Coordinates of C-alpha atoms and ligand atoms in Angstrom, one line a residue:
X130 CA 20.1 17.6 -14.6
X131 CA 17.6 15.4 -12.9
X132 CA 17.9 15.1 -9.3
X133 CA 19.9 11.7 -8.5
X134 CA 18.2 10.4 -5.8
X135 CA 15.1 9.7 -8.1
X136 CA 16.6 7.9 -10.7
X137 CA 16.1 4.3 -8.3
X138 CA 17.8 2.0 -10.9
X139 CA 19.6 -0.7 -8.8
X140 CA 16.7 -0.4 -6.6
X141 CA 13.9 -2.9 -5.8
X142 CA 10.7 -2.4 -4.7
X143 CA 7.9 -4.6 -3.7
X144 CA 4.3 -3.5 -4.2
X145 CA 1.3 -5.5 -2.8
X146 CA -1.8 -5.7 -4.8
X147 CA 0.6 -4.1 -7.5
X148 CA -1.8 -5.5 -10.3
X149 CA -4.3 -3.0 -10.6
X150 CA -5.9 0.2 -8.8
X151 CA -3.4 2.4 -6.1
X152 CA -0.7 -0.6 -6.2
X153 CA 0.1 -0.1 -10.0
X154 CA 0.0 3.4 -10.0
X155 CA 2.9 2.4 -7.6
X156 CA 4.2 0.5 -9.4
X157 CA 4.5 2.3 -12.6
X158 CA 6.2 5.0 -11.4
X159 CA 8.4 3.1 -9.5
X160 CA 9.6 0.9 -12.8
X161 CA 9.2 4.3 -14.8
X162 CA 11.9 5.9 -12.1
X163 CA 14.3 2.8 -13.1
X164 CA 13.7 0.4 -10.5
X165 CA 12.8 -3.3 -10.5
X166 CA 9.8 -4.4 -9.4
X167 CA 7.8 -7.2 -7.9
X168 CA 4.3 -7.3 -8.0
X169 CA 2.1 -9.8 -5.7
X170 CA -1.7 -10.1 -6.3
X171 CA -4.8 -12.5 -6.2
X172 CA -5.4 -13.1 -9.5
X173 CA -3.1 -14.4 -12.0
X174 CA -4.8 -12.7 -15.0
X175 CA -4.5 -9.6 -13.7
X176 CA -0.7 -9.9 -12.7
X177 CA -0.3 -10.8 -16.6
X178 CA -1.6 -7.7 -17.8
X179 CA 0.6 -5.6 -15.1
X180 CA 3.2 -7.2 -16.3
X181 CA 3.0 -6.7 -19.8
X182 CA 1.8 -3.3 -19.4
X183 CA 4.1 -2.1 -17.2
X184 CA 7.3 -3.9 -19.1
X185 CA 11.0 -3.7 -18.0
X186 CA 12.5 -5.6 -14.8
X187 CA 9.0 -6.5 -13.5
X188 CA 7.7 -9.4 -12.3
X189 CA 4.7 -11.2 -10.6
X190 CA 3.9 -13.6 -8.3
X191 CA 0.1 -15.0 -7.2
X192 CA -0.1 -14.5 -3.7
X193 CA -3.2 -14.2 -0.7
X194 CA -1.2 -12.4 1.5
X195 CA -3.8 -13.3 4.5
X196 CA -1.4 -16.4 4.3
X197 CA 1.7 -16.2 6.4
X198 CA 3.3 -19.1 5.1
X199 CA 2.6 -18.0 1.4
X200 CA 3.6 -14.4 2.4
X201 CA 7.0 -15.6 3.8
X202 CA 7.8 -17.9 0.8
X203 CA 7.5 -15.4 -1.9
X204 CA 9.8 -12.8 0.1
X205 CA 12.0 -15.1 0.3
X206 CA 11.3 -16.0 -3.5
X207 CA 11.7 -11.9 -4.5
X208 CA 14.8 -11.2 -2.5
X209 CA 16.4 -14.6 -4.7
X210 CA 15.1 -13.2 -7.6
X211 CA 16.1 -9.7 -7.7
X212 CA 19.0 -9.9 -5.2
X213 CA 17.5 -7.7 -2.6
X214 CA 14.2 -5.6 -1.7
X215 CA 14.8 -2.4 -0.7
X216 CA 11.0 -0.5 0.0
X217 CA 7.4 -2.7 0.4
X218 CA 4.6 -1.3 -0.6
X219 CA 1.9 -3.0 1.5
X220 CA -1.3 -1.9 -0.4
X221 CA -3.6 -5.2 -1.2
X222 CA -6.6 -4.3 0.5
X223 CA -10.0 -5.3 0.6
X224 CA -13.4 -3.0 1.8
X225 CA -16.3 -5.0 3.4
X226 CA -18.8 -2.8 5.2
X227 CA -22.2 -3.5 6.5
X228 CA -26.2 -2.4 7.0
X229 CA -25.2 -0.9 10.2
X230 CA -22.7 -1.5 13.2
X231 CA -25.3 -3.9 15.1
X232 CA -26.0 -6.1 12.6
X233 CA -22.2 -6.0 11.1
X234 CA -21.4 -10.0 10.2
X235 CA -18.8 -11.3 11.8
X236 CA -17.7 -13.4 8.7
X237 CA -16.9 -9.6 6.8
X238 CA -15.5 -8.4 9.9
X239 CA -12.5 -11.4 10.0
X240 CA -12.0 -11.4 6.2
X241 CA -11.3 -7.9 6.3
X242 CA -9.1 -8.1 9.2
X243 CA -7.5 -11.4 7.2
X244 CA -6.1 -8.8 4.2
X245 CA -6.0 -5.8 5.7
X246 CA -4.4 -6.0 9.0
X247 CA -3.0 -9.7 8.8
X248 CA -1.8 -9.5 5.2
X249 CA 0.2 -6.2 6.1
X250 CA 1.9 -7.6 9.3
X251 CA 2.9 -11.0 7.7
X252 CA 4.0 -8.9 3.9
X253 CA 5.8 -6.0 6.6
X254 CA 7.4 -8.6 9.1
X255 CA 8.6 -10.8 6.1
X256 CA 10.5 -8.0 4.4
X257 CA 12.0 -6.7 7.6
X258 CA 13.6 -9.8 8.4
X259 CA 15.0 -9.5 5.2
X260 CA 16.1 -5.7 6.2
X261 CA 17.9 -6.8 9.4
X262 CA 19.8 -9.1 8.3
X263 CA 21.2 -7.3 5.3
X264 CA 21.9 -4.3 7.8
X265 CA 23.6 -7.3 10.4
X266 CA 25.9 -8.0 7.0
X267 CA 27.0 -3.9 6.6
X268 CA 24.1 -2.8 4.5
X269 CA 21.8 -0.9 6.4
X270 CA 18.3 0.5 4.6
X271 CA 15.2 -0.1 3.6
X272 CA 11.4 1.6 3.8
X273 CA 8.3 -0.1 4.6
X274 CA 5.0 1.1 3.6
X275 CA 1.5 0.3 4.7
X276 CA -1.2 2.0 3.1
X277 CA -3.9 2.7 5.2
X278 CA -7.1 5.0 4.5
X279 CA -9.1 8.4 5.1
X280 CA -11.2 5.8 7.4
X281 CA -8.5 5.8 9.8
X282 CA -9.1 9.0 11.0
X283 CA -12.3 10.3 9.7
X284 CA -15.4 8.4 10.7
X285 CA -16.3 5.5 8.1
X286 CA -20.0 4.8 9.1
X287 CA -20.4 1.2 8.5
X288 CA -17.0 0.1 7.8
X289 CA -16.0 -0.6 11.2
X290 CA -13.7 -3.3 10.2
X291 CA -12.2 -2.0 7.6
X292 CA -11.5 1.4 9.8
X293 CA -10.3 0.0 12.5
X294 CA -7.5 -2.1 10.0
X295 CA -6.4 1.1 8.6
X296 CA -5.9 2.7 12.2
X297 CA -4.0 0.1 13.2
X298 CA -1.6 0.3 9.7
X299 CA -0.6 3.4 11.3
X300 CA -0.2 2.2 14.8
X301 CA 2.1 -0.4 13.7
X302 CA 4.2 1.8 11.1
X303 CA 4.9 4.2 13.8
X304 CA 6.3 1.0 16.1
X305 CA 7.9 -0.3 13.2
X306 CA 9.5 2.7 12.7
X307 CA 11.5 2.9 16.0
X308 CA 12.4 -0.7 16.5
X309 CA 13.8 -0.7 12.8
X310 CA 15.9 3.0 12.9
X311 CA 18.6 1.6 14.1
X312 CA 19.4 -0.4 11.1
X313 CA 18.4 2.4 8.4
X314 CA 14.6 1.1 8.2
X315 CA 12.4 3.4 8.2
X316 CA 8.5 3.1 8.2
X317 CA 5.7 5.5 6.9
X318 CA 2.1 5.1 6.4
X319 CA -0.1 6.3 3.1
X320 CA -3.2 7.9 3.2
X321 CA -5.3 8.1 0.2
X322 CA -8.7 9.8 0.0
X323 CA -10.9 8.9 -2.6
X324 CA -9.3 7.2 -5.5
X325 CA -11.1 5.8 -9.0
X326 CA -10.1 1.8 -8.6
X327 CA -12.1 -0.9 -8.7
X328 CA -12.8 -0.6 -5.0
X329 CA -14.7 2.3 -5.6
X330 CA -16.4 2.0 -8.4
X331 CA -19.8 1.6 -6.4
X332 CA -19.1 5.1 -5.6
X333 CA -18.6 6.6 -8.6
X334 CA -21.5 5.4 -10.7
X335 CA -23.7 6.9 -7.5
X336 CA -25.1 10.2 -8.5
X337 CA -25.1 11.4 -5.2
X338 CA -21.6 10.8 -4.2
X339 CA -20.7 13.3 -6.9
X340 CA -22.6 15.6 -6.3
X341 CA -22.1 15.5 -2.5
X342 CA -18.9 14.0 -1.9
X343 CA -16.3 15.2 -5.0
X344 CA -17.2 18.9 -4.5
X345 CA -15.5 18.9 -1.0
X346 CA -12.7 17.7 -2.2
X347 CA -10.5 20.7 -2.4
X348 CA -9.1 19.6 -6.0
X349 CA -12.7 19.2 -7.2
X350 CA -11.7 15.5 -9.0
X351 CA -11.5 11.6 -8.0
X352 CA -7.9 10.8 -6.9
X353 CA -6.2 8.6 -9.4
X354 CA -3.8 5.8 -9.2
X355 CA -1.1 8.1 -11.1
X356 CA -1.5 10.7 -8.0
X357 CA 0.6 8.1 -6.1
X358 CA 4.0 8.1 -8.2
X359 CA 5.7 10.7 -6.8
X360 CA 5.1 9.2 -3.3
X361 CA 6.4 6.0 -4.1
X362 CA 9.7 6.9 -5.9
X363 CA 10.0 9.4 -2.9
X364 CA 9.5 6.7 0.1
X365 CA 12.1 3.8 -2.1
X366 CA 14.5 6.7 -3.0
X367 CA 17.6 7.7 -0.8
X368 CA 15.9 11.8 -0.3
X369 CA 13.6 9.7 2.2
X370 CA 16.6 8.3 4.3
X371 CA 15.5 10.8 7.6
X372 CA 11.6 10.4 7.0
X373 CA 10.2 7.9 9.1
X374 CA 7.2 7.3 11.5
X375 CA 5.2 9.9 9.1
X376 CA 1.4 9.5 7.5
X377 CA 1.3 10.7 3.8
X378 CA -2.4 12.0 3.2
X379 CA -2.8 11.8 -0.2
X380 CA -6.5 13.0 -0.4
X381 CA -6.5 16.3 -2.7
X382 CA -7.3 18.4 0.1
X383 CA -10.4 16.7 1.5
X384 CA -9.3 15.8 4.6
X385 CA -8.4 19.5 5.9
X386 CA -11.8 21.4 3.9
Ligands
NAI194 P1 -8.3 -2.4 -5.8 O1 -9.5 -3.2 -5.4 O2 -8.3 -1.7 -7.1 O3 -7.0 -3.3 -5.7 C1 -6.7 -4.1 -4.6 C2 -5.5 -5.0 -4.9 O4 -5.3 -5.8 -3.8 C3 -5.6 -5.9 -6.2 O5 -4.4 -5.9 -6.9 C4 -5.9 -7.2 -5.5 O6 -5.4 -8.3 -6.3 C5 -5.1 -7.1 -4.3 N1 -5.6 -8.0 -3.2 C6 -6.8 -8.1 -2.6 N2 -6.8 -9.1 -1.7 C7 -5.6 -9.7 -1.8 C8 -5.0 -10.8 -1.1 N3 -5.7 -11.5 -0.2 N4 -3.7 -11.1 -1.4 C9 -3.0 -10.4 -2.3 N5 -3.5 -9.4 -3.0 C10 -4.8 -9.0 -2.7 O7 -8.1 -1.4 -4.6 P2 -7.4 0.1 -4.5 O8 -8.4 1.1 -4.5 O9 -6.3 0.2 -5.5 O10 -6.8 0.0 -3.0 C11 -5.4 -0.3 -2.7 C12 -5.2 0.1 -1.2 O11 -5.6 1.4 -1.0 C13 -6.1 -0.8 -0.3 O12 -5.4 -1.1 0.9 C14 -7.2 0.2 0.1 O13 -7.8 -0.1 1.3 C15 -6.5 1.5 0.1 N6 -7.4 2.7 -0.1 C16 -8.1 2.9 -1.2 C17 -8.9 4.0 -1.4 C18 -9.7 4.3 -2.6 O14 -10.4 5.3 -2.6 N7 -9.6 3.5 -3.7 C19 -9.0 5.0 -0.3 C20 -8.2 4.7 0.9 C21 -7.4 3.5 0.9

């Protein structure tokens, strides 16, 4: 008999940058495991394909979520749609690195900050208002996720910017973890190492990175978005209810080698 707490129908989940890369192998699983889904993305075209891909209770909306007031209309949008939102993927992410530290634009560095560290505070702050108040009413719950990066710990030469976003994501899960415990919230941070997406595909088609990079990684292979199911149906389902505060490194080993 399958374990109960995975099978998440009744459940919603929202997944940022759900249209492609990390965010649909979240999603997939998550729609797979019985829940419904919302996906928000950049691009309308490729929130078409997720959606028809993907099938069942899923649903799209074309969102920059560098935009508070855009970011606060389509929770509220979501939460009328599906009736409630119980985990948030925040995953739409951007990279953006430089020649070198001194001559690093400053135009990169705010657009970076704009997706990576605005977008997940506005997508994060947005769903737990929506959290609180459904607690307030009797129906405590909820998990927020914000997906941060290797670079957060290890040293990303030349990706100052985007590092010091994905350090933060974890700074601000951990506070977002106590404030929220009280009303069954809780708040964890993802770690991926290096994943085959679109963000990376400079990195794969360079000879070098596989022959120098890929063999440290303990599993010996490019992360894929499917390596990030299990995580997600974990963090929605109701076996997470005592984990909060935590950092998932989801990396294949490379990050301990
Ligand atoms: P990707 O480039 O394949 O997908 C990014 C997604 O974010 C797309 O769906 C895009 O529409 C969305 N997005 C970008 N800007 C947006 C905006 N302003 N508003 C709404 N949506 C926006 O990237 P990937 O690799 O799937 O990355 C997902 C997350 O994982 C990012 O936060 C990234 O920093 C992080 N990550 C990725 C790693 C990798 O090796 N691929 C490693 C570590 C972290």
């Amino acid at each position: 008999m399958a374990y109960a707490p995975f099978n998440l129908t009744g459940k919603v989940a929202l997944v940022t940058g759900g249209n492609r890369g990390i965010g649909l192998g979240f999603a997939e699983a998550l729609s797979q495991a019985g829940a419904s889904v919302a996906i928000w993305g950049s691009s309308d075209k490729n929130n078409a394909d997720a959606v028809k891909k993907l099938g069942g209770a899923v649903k799209a909306w074309t969102v920059n979520v560098a935009d508070e007031t855009q970011v606060a209309a389509a929770m509220v949008d979501v939460a009328k749609h599906f009736g409630r939102i119980d985990s948030v993927f925040a995953n739409a992410g951007i990279g953006g690195g430089a020649k070198s530290f001194s001559e690093f634009p400053t135009d990169v560095y705010r657009r970076v900050l704009s997706v990576n560290l605005d977008g997940v505070f506005f997508t994060l702050r947005e769903a737990a208002k929506h959290m609180v108040e459904r607690a307030k009413g009797g129906d405590p719950g909820g998990s927020l996720v914000g997906i941060a990066s290797l670079a957060a710990i290890e040293g990303a030469a030349r990706n100052e910017a985007y590092a010091a976003t994905k350090g933060a994501v974890i700074s601000m899960m951990k506070s977002i973890a106590v404030e929220h415990a009280r009303y069954g919230v809780r708040a964890n941070s993802i770690l991926p190492g290096w994943i085959a997406t679109d963000m990376t595909q400079g990195a794969q088609d360079n000879p070098a990175f596989a022959d120098k990079v890929i063999p440290r990684v303990p599993m010996r292979r490019w992360g894929e978005p499917k390596d990030f199911g299990g995580v997600a149906v974990y963090l929605t389902s109701d076996a997470s209810s005592y984990h909060s505060g935590d950092s998932f490194v989801v990396d294949g080993g490379y990050s301990i080698f």
